[in-house]
Tab-separated table of C-alpha atoms in Angstrom:
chain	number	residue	atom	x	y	z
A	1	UNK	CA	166.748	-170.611	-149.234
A	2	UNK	CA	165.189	-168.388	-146.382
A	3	UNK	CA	167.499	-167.104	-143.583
A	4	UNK	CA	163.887	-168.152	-141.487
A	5	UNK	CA	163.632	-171.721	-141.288
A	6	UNK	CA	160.684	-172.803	-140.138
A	7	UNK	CA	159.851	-173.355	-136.101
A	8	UNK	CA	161.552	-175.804	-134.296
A	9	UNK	CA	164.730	-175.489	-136.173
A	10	UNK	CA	167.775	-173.070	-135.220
A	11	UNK	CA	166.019	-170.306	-134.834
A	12	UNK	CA	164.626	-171.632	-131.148
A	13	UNK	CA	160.988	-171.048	-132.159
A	14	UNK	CA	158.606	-173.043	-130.474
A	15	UNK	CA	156.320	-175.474	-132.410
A	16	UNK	CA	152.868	-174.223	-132.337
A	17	UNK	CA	149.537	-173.566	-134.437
A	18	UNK	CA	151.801	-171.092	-136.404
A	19	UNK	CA	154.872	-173.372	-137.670
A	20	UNK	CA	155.931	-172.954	-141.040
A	21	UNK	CA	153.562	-169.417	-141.094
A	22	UNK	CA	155.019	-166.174	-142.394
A	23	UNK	CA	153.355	-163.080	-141.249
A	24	UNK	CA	153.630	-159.243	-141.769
A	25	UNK	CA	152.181	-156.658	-138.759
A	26	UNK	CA	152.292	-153.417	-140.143
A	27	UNK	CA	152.427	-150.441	-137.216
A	28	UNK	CA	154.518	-153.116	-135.521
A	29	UNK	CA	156.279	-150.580	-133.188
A	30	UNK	CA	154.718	-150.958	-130.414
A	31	UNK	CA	150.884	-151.148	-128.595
A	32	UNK	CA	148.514	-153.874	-130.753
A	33	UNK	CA	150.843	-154.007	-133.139
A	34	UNK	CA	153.894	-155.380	-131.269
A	35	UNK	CA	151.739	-157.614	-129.042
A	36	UNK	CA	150.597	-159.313	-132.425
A	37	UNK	CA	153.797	-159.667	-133.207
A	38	UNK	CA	155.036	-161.573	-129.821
A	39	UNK	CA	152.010	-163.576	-130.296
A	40	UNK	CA	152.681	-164.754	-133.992
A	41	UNK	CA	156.144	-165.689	-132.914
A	42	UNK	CA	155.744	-167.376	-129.575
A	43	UNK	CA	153.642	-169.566	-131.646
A	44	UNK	CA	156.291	-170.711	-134.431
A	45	UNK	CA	155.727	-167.979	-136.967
A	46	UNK	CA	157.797	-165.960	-138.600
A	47	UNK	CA	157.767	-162.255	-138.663
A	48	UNK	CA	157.921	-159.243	-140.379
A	49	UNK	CA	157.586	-156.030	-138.430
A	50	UNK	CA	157.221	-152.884	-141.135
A	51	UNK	CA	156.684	-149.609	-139.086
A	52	UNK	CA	157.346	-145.906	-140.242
A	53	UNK	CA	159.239	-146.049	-137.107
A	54	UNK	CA	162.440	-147.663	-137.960
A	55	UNK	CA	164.083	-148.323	-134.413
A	56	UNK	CA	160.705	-149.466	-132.777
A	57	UNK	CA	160.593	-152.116	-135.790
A	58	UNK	CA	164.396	-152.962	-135.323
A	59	UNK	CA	163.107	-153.181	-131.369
A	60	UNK	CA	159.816	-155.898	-131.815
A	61	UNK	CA	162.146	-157.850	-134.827
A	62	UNK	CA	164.803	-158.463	-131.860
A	63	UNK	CA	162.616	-159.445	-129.802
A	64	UNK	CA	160.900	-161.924	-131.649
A	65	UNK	CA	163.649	-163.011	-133.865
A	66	UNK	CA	162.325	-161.287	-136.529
A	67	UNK	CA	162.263	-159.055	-139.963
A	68	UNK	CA	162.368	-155.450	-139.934
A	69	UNK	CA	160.769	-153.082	-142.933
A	70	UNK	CA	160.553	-149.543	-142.609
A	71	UNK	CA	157.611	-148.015	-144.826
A	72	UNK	CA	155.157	-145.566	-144.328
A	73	UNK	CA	151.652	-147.369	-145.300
A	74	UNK	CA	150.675	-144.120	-147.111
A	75	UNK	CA	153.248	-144.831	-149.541
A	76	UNK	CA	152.119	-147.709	-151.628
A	77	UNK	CA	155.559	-148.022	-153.449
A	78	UNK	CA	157.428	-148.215	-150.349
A	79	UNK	CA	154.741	-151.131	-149.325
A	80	UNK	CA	154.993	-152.694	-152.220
A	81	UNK	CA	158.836	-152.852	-151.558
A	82	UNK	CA	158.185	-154.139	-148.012
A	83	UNK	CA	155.695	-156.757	-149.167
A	84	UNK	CA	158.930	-157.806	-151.895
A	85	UNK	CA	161.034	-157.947	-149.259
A	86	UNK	CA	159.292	-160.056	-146.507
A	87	UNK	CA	158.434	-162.370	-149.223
A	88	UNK	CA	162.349	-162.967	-150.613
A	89	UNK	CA	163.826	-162.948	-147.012
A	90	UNK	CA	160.902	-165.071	-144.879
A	91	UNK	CA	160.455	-167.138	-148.122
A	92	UNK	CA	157.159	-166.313	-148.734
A	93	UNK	CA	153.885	-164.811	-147.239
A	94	UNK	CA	151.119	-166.656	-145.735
A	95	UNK	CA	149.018	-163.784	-143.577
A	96	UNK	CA	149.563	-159.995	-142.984
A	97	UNK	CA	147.694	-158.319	-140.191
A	98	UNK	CA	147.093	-154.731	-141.044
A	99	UNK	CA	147.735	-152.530	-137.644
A	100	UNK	CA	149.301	-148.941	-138.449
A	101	UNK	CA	146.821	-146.243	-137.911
A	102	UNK	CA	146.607	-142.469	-136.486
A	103	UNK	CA	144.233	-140.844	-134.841
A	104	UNK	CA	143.302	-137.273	-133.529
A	105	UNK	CA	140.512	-135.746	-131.665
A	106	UNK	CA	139.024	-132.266	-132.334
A	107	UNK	CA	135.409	-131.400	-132.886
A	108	UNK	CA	134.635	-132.497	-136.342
A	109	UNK	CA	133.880	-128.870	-137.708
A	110	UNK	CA	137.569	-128.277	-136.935
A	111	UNK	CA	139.417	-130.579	-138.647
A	112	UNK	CA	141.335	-129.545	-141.679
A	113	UNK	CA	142.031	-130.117	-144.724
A	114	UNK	CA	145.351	-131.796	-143.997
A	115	UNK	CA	144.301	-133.361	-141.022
A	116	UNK	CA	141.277	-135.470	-143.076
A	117	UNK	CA	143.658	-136.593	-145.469
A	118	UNK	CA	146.249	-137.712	-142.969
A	119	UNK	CA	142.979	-139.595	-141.116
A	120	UNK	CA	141.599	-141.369	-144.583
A	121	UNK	CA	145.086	-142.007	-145.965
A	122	UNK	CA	147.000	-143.804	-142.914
A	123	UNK	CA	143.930	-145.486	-141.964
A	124	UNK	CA	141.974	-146.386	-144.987
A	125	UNK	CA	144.287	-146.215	-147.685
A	126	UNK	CA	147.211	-147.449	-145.632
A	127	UNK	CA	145.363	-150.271	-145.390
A	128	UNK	CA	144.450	-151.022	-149.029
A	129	UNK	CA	148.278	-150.755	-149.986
A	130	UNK	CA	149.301	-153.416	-147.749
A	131	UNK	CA	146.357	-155.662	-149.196
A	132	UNK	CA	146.860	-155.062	-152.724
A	133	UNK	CA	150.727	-155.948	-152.096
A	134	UNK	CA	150.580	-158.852	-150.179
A	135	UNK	CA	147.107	-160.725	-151.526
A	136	UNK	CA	149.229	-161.472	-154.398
A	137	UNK	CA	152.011	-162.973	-152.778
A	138	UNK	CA	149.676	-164.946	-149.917
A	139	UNK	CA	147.849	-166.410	-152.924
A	140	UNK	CA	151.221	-167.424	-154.290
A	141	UNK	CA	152.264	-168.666	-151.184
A	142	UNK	CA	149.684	-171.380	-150.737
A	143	UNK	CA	146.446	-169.135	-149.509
A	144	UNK	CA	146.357	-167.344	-145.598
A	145	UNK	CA	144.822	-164.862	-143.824
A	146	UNK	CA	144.297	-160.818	-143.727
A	147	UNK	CA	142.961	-159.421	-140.401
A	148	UNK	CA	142.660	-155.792	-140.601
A	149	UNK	CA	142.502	-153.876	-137.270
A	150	UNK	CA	139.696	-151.770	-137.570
A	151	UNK	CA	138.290	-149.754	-134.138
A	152	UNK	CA	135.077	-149.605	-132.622
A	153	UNK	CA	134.633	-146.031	-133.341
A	154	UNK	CA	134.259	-147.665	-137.153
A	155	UNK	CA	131.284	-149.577	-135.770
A	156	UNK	CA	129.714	-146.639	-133.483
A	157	UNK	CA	130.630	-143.601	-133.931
A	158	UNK	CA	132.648	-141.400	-131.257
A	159	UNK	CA	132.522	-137.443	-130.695
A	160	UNK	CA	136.119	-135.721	-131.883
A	161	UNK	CA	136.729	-138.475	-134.358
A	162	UNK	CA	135.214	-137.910	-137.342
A	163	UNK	CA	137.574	-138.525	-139.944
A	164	UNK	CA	139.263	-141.523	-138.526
A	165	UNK	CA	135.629	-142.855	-137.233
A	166	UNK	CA	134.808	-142.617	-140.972
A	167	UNK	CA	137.670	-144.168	-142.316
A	168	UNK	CA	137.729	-146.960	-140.102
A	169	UNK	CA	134.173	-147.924	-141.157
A	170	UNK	CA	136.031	-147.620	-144.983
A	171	UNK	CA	138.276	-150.625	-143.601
A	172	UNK	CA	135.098	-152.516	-142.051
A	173	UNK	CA	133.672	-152.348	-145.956
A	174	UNK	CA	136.749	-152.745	-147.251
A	175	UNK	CA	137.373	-156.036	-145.309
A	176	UNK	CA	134.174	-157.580	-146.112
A	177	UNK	CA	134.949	-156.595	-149.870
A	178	UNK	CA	138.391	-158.497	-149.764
A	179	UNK	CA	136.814	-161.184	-148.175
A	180	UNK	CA	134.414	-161.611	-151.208
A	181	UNK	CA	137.007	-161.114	-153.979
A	182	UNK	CA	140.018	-162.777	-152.088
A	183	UNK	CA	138.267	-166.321	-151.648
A	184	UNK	CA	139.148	-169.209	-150.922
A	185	UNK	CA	142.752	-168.772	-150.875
A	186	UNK	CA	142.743	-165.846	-148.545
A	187	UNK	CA	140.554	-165.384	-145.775
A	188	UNK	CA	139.947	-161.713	-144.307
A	189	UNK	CA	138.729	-160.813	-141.333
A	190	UNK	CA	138.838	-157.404	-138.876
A	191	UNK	CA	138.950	-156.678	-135.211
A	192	UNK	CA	137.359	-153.632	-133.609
A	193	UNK	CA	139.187	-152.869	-130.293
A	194	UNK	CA	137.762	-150.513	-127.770
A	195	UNK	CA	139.551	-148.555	-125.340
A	196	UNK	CA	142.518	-150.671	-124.958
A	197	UNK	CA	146.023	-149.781	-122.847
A	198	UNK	CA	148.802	-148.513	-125.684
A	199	UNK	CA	151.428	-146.062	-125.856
A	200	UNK	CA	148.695	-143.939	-127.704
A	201	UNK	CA	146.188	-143.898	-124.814
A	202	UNK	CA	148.522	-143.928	-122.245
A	203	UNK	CA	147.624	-140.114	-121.358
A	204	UNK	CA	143.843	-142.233	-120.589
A	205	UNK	CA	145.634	-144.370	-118.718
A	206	UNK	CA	147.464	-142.076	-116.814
A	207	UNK	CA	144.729	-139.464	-115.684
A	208	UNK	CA	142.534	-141.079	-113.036
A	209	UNK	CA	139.499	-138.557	-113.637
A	210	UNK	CA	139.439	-140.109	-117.379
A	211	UNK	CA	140.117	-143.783	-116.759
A	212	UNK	CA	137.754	-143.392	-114.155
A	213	UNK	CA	135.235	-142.539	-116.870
A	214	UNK	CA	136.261	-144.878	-119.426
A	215	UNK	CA	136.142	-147.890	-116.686
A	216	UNK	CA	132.802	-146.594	-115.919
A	217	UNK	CA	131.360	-146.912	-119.132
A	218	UNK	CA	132.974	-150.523	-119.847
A	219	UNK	CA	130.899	-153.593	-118.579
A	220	UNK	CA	134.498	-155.403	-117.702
A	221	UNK	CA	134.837	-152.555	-115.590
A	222	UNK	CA	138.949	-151.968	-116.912
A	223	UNK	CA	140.823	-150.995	-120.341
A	224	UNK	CA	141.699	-153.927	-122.443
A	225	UNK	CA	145.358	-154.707	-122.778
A	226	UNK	CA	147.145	-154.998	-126.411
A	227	UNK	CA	147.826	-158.978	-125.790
A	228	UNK	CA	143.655	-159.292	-125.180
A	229	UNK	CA	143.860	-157.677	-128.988
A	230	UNK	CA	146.429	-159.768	-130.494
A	231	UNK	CA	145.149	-163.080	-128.957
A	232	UNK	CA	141.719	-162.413	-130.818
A	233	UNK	CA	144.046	-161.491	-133.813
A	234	UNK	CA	145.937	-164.933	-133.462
A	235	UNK	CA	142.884	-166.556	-133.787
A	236	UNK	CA	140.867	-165.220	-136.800
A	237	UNK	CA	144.710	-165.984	-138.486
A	238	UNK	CA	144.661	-169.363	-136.942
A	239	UNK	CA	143.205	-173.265	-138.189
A	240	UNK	CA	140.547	-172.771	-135.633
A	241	UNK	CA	138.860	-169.563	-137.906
A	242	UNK	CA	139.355	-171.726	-140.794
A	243	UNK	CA	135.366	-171.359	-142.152
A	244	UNK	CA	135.465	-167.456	-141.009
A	245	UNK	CA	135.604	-164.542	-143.267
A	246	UNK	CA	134.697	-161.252	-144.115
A	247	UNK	CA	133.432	-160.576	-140.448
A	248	UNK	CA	134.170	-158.035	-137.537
A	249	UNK	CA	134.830	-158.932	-133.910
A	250	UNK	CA	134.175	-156.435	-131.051
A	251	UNK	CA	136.897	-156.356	-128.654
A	252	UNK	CA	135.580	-154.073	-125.723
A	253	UNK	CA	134.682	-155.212	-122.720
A	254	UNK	CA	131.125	-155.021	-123.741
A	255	UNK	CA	131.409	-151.430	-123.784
A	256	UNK	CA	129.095	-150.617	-126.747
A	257	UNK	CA	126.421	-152.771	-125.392
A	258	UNK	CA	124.277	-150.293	-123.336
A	259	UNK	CA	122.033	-147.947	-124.983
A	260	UNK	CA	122.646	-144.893	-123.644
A	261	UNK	CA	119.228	-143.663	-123.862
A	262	UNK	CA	116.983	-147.005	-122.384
A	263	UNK	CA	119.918	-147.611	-120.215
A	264	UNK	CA	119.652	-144.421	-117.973
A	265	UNK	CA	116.035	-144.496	-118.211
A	266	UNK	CA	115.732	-148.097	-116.840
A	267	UNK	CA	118.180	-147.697	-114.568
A	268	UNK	CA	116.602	-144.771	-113.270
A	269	UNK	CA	113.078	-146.856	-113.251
A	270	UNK	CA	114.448	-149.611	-111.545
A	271	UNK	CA	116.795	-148.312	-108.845
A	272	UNK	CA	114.914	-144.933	-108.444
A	273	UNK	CA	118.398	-143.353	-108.693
Protein backbone atom coordinates (compact mmCIF):
# COMPACT_ATOMS: atom_id res chain seq x y z
CA UNK A 1 0.00 0.00 0.00
CA UNK A 2 1.28 3.66 -0.70
CA UNK A 3 2.79 5.67 2.21
CA UNK A 4 0.47 8.60 0.08
CA UNK A 5 -3.01 8.03 0.70
CA UNK A 6 -5.04 9.87 -1.22
CA UNK A 7 -6.34 13.69 -0.20
CA UNK A 8 -8.41 14.13 2.57
CA UNK A 9 -6.94 11.38 4.56
CA UNK A 10 -3.89 11.72 7.14
CA UNK A 11 -1.83 13.35 5.14
CA UNK A 12 -3.98 16.87 5.68
CA UNK A 13 -4.35 17.39 1.92
CA UNK A 14 -7.15 19.29 0.92
CA UNK A 15 -9.86 17.78 -1.38
CA UNK A 16 -9.69 19.37 -4.68
CA UNK A 17 -9.76 18.82 -8.64
CA UNK A 18 -6.49 16.82 -7.96
CA UNK A 19 -7.60 14.04 -5.25
CA UNK A 20 -6.44 10.71 -5.77
CA UNK A 21 -3.77 12.34 -8.66
CA UNK A 22 -0.11 11.41 -8.59
CA UNK A 23 2.19 13.77 -10.27
CA UNK A 24 5.98 14.11 -11.06
CA UNK A 25 7.61 17.95 -11.68
CA UNK A 26 10.90 17.43 -12.84
CA UNK A 27 13.37 20.72 -12.17
CA UNK A 28 11.21 20.88 -9.05
CA UNK A 29 13.82 22.96 -7.09
CA UNK A 30 12.64 25.94 -7.26
CA UNK A 31 11.11 28.90 -9.89
CA UNK A 32 8.12 27.15 -12.28
CA UNK A 33 8.99 24.13 -11.16
CA UNK A 34 8.32 24.41 -7.39
CA UNK A 35 5.29 26.67 -7.92
CA UNK A 36 3.79 23.62 -9.94
CA UNK A 37 4.49 21.69 -7.34
CA UNK A 38 2.60 23.86 -4.46
CA UNK A 39 -0.12 24.03 -6.91
CA UNK A 40 -0.55 20.18 -7.56
CA UNK A 41 -0.57 19.70 -3.84
CA UNK A 42 -2.73 22.46 -2.48
CA UNK A 43 -5.14 20.82 -4.72
CA UNK A 44 -5.09 17.09 -3.25
CA UNK A 45 -2.33 15.64 -5.37
CA UNK A 46 0.40 13.90 -4.63
CA UNK A 47 3.91 14.73 -5.48
CA UNK A 48 7.04 13.83 -6.69
CA UNK A 49 9.73 16.47 -6.88
CA UNK A 50 12.96 14.90 -8.98
CA UNK A 51 15.64 17.71 -9.33
CA UNK A 52 19.49 17.30 -10.01
CA UNK A 53 19.49 19.43 -7.02
CA UNK A 54 19.01 17.14 -4.18
CA UNK A 55 18.39 19.60 -1.14
CA UNK A 56 16.11 22.01 -3.23
CA UNK A 57 13.96 18.71 -3.98
CA UNK A 58 14.20 17.57 -0.23
CA UNK A 59 13.10 21.56 0.28
CA UNK A 60 9.63 21.69 -2.24
CA UNK A 61 8.85 17.67 -0.98
CA UNK A 62 8.65 19.26 2.72
CA UNK A 63 6.81 21.67 1.82
CA UNK A 64 4.21 20.03 0.08
CA UNK A 65 4.27 16.79 1.86
CA UNK A 66 5.87 15.26 -0.77
CA UNK A 67 8.42 12.70 -2.70
CA UNK A 68 11.87 13.54 -3.37
CA UNK A 69 14.04 11.96 -6.52
CA UNK A 70 17.29 13.16 -7.34
CA UNK A 71 18.18 12.57 -11.18
CA UNK A 72 19.72 14.47 -13.69
CA UNK A 73 17.13 14.42 -16.81
CA UNK A 74 20.16 13.89 -19.11
CA UNK A 75 20.56 10.61 -17.66
CA UNK A 76 17.78 8.45 -18.89
CA UNK A 77 18.72 5.50 -16.51
CA UNK A 78 18.67 7.59 -13.55
CA UNK A 79 14.99 8.79 -14.89
CA UNK A 80 13.97 5.71 -15.51
CA UNK A 81 14.84 4.90 -11.79
CA UNK A 82 12.96 8.04 -10.65
CA UNK A 83 9.91 7.27 -12.77
CA UNK A 84 10.22 3.40 -10.78
CA UNK A 85 10.35 5.00 -7.81
CA UNK A 86 7.48 7.61 -7.78
CA UNK A 87 5.40 4.92 -9.15
CA UNK A 88 6.15 2.12 -6.11
CA UNK A 89 6.12 4.86 -3.34
CA UNK A 90 2.98 7.33 -4.61
CA UNK A 91 1.32 4.07 -5.88
CA UNK A 92 1.22 4.88 -9.24
CA UNK A 93 1.50 7.76 -11.86
CA UNK A 94 -1.25 9.67 -13.31
CA UNK A 95 0.58 13.05 -14.91
CA UNK A 96 4.25 14.28 -15.01
CA UNK A 97 4.92 17.87 -15.89
CA UNK A 98 8.26 18.16 -17.54
CA UNK A 99 10.08 21.52 -16.06
CA UNK A 100 14.05 21.08 -15.77
CA UNK A 101 15.81 23.08 -18.34
CA UNK A 102 19.14 25.34 -18.76
CA UNK A 103 19.77 28.05 -20.55
CA UNK A 104 22.71 30.41 -21.61
CA UNK A 105 23.10 33.45 -23.66
CA UNK A 106 26.06 34.20 -26.00
CA UNK A 107 25.90 35.19 -29.62
CA UNK A 108 25.09 32.09 -31.48
CA UNK A 109 28.49 31.98 -33.48
CA UNK A 110 30.02 31.50 -30.02
CA UNK A 111 28.61 28.75 -28.58
CA UNK A 112 30.54 25.57 -28.33
CA UNK A 113 30.61 22.43 -28.83
CA UNK A 114 29.88 21.51 -25.22
CA UNK A 115 27.70 24.21 -24.61
CA UNK A 116 25.10 22.93 -27.68
CA UNK A 117 25.04 19.65 -26.29
CA UNK A 118 24.40 20.73 -22.74
CA UNK A 119 21.42 23.12 -24.48
CA UNK A 120 19.80 20.06 -26.73
CA UNK A 121 20.39 17.42 -24.06
CA UNK A 122 18.84 19.07 -20.74
CA UNK A 123 16.23 20.63 -22.71
CA UNK A 124 15.21 18.38 -25.49
CA UNK A 125 16.40 15.16 -24.56
CA UNK A 126 15.80 15.68 -20.87
CA UNK A 127 12.56 15.89 -21.80
CA UNK A 128 12.07 12.75 -23.93
CA UNK A 129 13.56 10.58 -20.98
CA UNK A 130 11.04 11.62 -18.59
CA UNK A 131 8.25 10.83 -21.31
CA UNK A 132 9.43 7.60 -22.42
CA UNK A 133 9.63 6.58 -18.54
CA UNK A 134 6.58 7.68 -17.27
CA UNK A 135 3.97 7.26 -20.50
CA UNK A 136 4.26 3.73 -19.62
CA UNK A 137 3.43 3.85 -16.17
CA UNK A 138 0.51 6.81 -16.66
CA UNK A 139 -1.01 4.39 -19.19
CA UNK A 140 -0.82 1.72 -16.53
CA UNK A 141 -2.10 3.86 -14.07
CA UNK A 142 -5.48 4.55 -15.60
CA UNK A 143 -4.46 7.34 -18.46
CA UNK A 144 -3.30 11.33 -17.33
CA UNK A 145 -1.63 14.07 -18.51
CA UNK A 146 2.04 15.29 -19.81
CA UNK A 147 2.53 19.10 -19.94
CA UNK A 148 5.91 19.89 -21.07
CA UNK A 149 7.24 23.41 -20.27
CA UNK A 150 8.46 24.63 -23.34
CA UNK A 151 9.51 28.71 -23.62
CA UNK A 152 8.52 31.26 -25.89
CA UNK A 153 11.87 31.61 -27.35
CA UNK A 154 10.72 27.91 -28.88
CA UNK A 155 7.86 29.78 -30.55
CA UNK A 156 9.89 33.09 -31.64
CA UNK A 157 13.09 33.08 -31.67
CA UNK A 158 15.41 35.30 -29.26
CA UNK A 159 19.05 36.78 -30.00
CA UNK A 160 21.88 34.83 -27.65
CA UNK A 161 19.77 31.73 -27.53
CA UNK A 162 20.27 29.70 -30.21
CA UNK A 163 20.71 26.36 -29.03
CA UNK A 164 18.17 26.34 -26.31
CA UNK A 165 15.68 28.49 -28.73
CA UNK A 166 16.17 25.45 -31.03
CA UNK A 167 15.71 22.85 -28.70
CA UNK A 168 12.78 24.18 -27.15
CA UNK A 169 10.98 24.26 -30.53
CA UNK A 170 12.31 20.21 -30.50
CA UNK A 171 9.93 19.95 -27.30
CA UNK A 172 7.01 22.04 -29.08
CA UNK A 173 7.28 19.06 -31.97
CA UNK A 174 7.96 16.70 -29.68
CA UNK A 175 4.77 17.46 -27.63
CA UNK A 176 2.48 17.51 -30.46
CA UNK A 177 4.14 14.07 -31.51
CA UNK A 178 3.32 12.49 -28.00
CA UNK A 179 0.11 13.85 -28.18
CA UNK A 180 -0.59 11.87 -31.45
CA UNK A 181 1.00 8.55 -30.38
CA UNK A 182 0.05 8.80 -26.58
CA UNK A 183 -3.88 8.99 -27.20
CA UNK A 184 -6.46 8.65 -25.50
CA UNK A 185 -5.00 7.51 -22.37
CA UNK A 186 -2.54 10.31 -22.06
CA UNK A 187 -3.11 13.70 -22.98
CA UNK A 188 0.00 16.11 -23.71
CA UNK A 189 0.11 19.44 -23.78
CA UNK A 190 3.04 22.43 -23.42
CA UNK A 191 3.28 25.87 -21.98
CA UNK A 192 5.49 28.61 -23.40
CA UNK A 193 6.31 31.13 -20.60
CA UNK A 194 7.79 34.48 -21.34
CA UNK A 195 9.85 36.50 -19.19
CA UNK A 196 8.65 35.29 -15.94
CA UNK A 197 10.23 36.15 -12.16
CA UNK A 198 12.62 32.90 -11.12
CA UNK A 199 15.72 32.38 -9.39
CA UNK A 200 17.19 32.19 -13.02
CA UNK A 201 16.11 35.70 -14.08
CA UNK A 202 16.42 37.19 -10.96
CA UNK A 203 19.66 39.21 -12.22
CA UNK A 204 16.45 40.75 -14.81
CA UNK A 205 14.70 41.30 -11.99
CA UNK A 206 17.15 42.91 -10.09
CA UNK A 207 18.68 45.52 -12.62
CA UNK A 208 16.17 48.32 -13.15
CA UNK A 209 17.76 49.45 -16.63
CA UNK A 210 16.76 45.72 -17.87
CA UNK A 211 13.39 45.18 -16.22
CA UNK A 212 12.73 48.47 -17.35
CA UNK A 213 13.17 47.11 -20.87
CA UNK A 214 11.59 43.88 -20.50
CA UNK A 215 8.34 45.69 -18.84
CA UNK A 216 8.50 47.88 -21.77
CA UNK A 217 8.20 45.42 -24.29
CA UNK A 218 5.34 43.34 -22.37
CA UNK A 219 1.66 44.51 -23.04
CA UNK A 220 0.88 43.59 -19.10
CA UNK A 221 3.39 46.05 -18.55
CA UNK A 222 5.32 43.53 -15.56
CA UNK A 223 7.24 39.99 -15.50
CA UNK A 224 4.99 37.08 -14.95
CA UNK A 225 5.36 35.29 -11.67
CA UNK A 226 6.08 31.30 -11.49
CA UNK A 227 2.43 30.68 -9.78
CA UNK A 228 0.84 32.65 -13.17
CA UNK A 229 2.93 29.51 -14.88
CA UNK A 230 1.90 26.74 -12.76
CA UNK A 231 -1.82 27.81 -12.56
CA UNK A 232 -1.93 27.51 -16.51
CA UNK A 233 0.01 24.19 -15.86
CA UNK A 234 -2.75 23.02 -13.29
CA UNK A 235 -5.13 23.43 -15.79
CA UNK A 236 -4.05 21.74 -19.09
CA UNK A 237 -3.43 18.67 -16.20
CA UNK A 238 -6.86 19.28 -14.89
CA UNK A 239 -10.81 17.76 -15.85
CA UNK A 240 -11.45 21.13 -17.28
CA UNK A 241 -8.60 20.43 -20.39
CA UNK A 242 -10.12 17.14 -20.66
CA UNK A 243 -10.75 17.42 -24.83
CA UNK A 244 -7.18 19.34 -25.12
CA UNK A 245 -4.08 17.93 -26.54
CA UNK A 246 -1.11 18.26 -28.40
CA UNK A 247 -1.32 22.19 -28.17
CA UNK A 248 0.92 25.16 -26.88
CA UNK A 249 -0.22 27.99 -24.63
CA UNK A 250 1.57 31.39 -24.59
CA UNK A 251 2.12 32.61 -21.21
CA UNK A 252 3.51 36.27 -21.68
CA UNK A 253 1.78 39.03 -21.02
CA UNK A 254 1.06 39.42 -24.63
CA UNK A 255 4.55 40.13 -25.17
CA UNK A 256 5.04 38.47 -28.60
CA UNK A 257 2.05 40.14 -29.96
CA UNK A 258 3.50 43.35 -31.56
CA UNK A 259 5.29 43.21 -34.73
CA UNK A 260 8.19 44.92 -34.30
CA UNK A 261 8.39 46.23 -37.69
CA UNK A 262 4.37 47.58 -38.36
CA UNK A 263 4.36 48.35 -34.74
CA UNK A 264 7.01 51.23 -34.75
CA UNK A 265 5.92 52.28 -38.05
CA UNK A 266 2.24 52.78 -36.98
CA UNK A 267 3.03 54.06 -33.97
CA UNK A 268 5.17 56.48 -35.48
CA UNK A 269 2.17 57.27 -38.15
CA UNK A 270 -0.27 57.67 -35.65
CA UNK A 271 1.29 59.58 -32.74
CA UNK A 272 3.89 61.41 -34.98
CA UNK A 273 6.43 60.32 -32.33
Amino acid sequence: MSEYPDAGETTGRVVGRFSGRRVLVTGGASGIGAATCERFAAEGAAVAVLDRDGEGAARTAEAVGGLALVADVRDSAAVDRAVAQAATELGGLTDLVNNAGAGMAKPLLAYTDKEWALMIDVNLTGTFNAIRAAAPVIIESGGGSIVNNASLTGIRPTRGEGPYSAAKAGVLNLTQTAAVELSPMVRVNAVAPGMIRTPLTQVVADNPRWKAAAESGTPLGRMGTAAEVAEVIAFLASDAASYITGQTIVVDGGSVLPSLQSDALLRAVTTGD
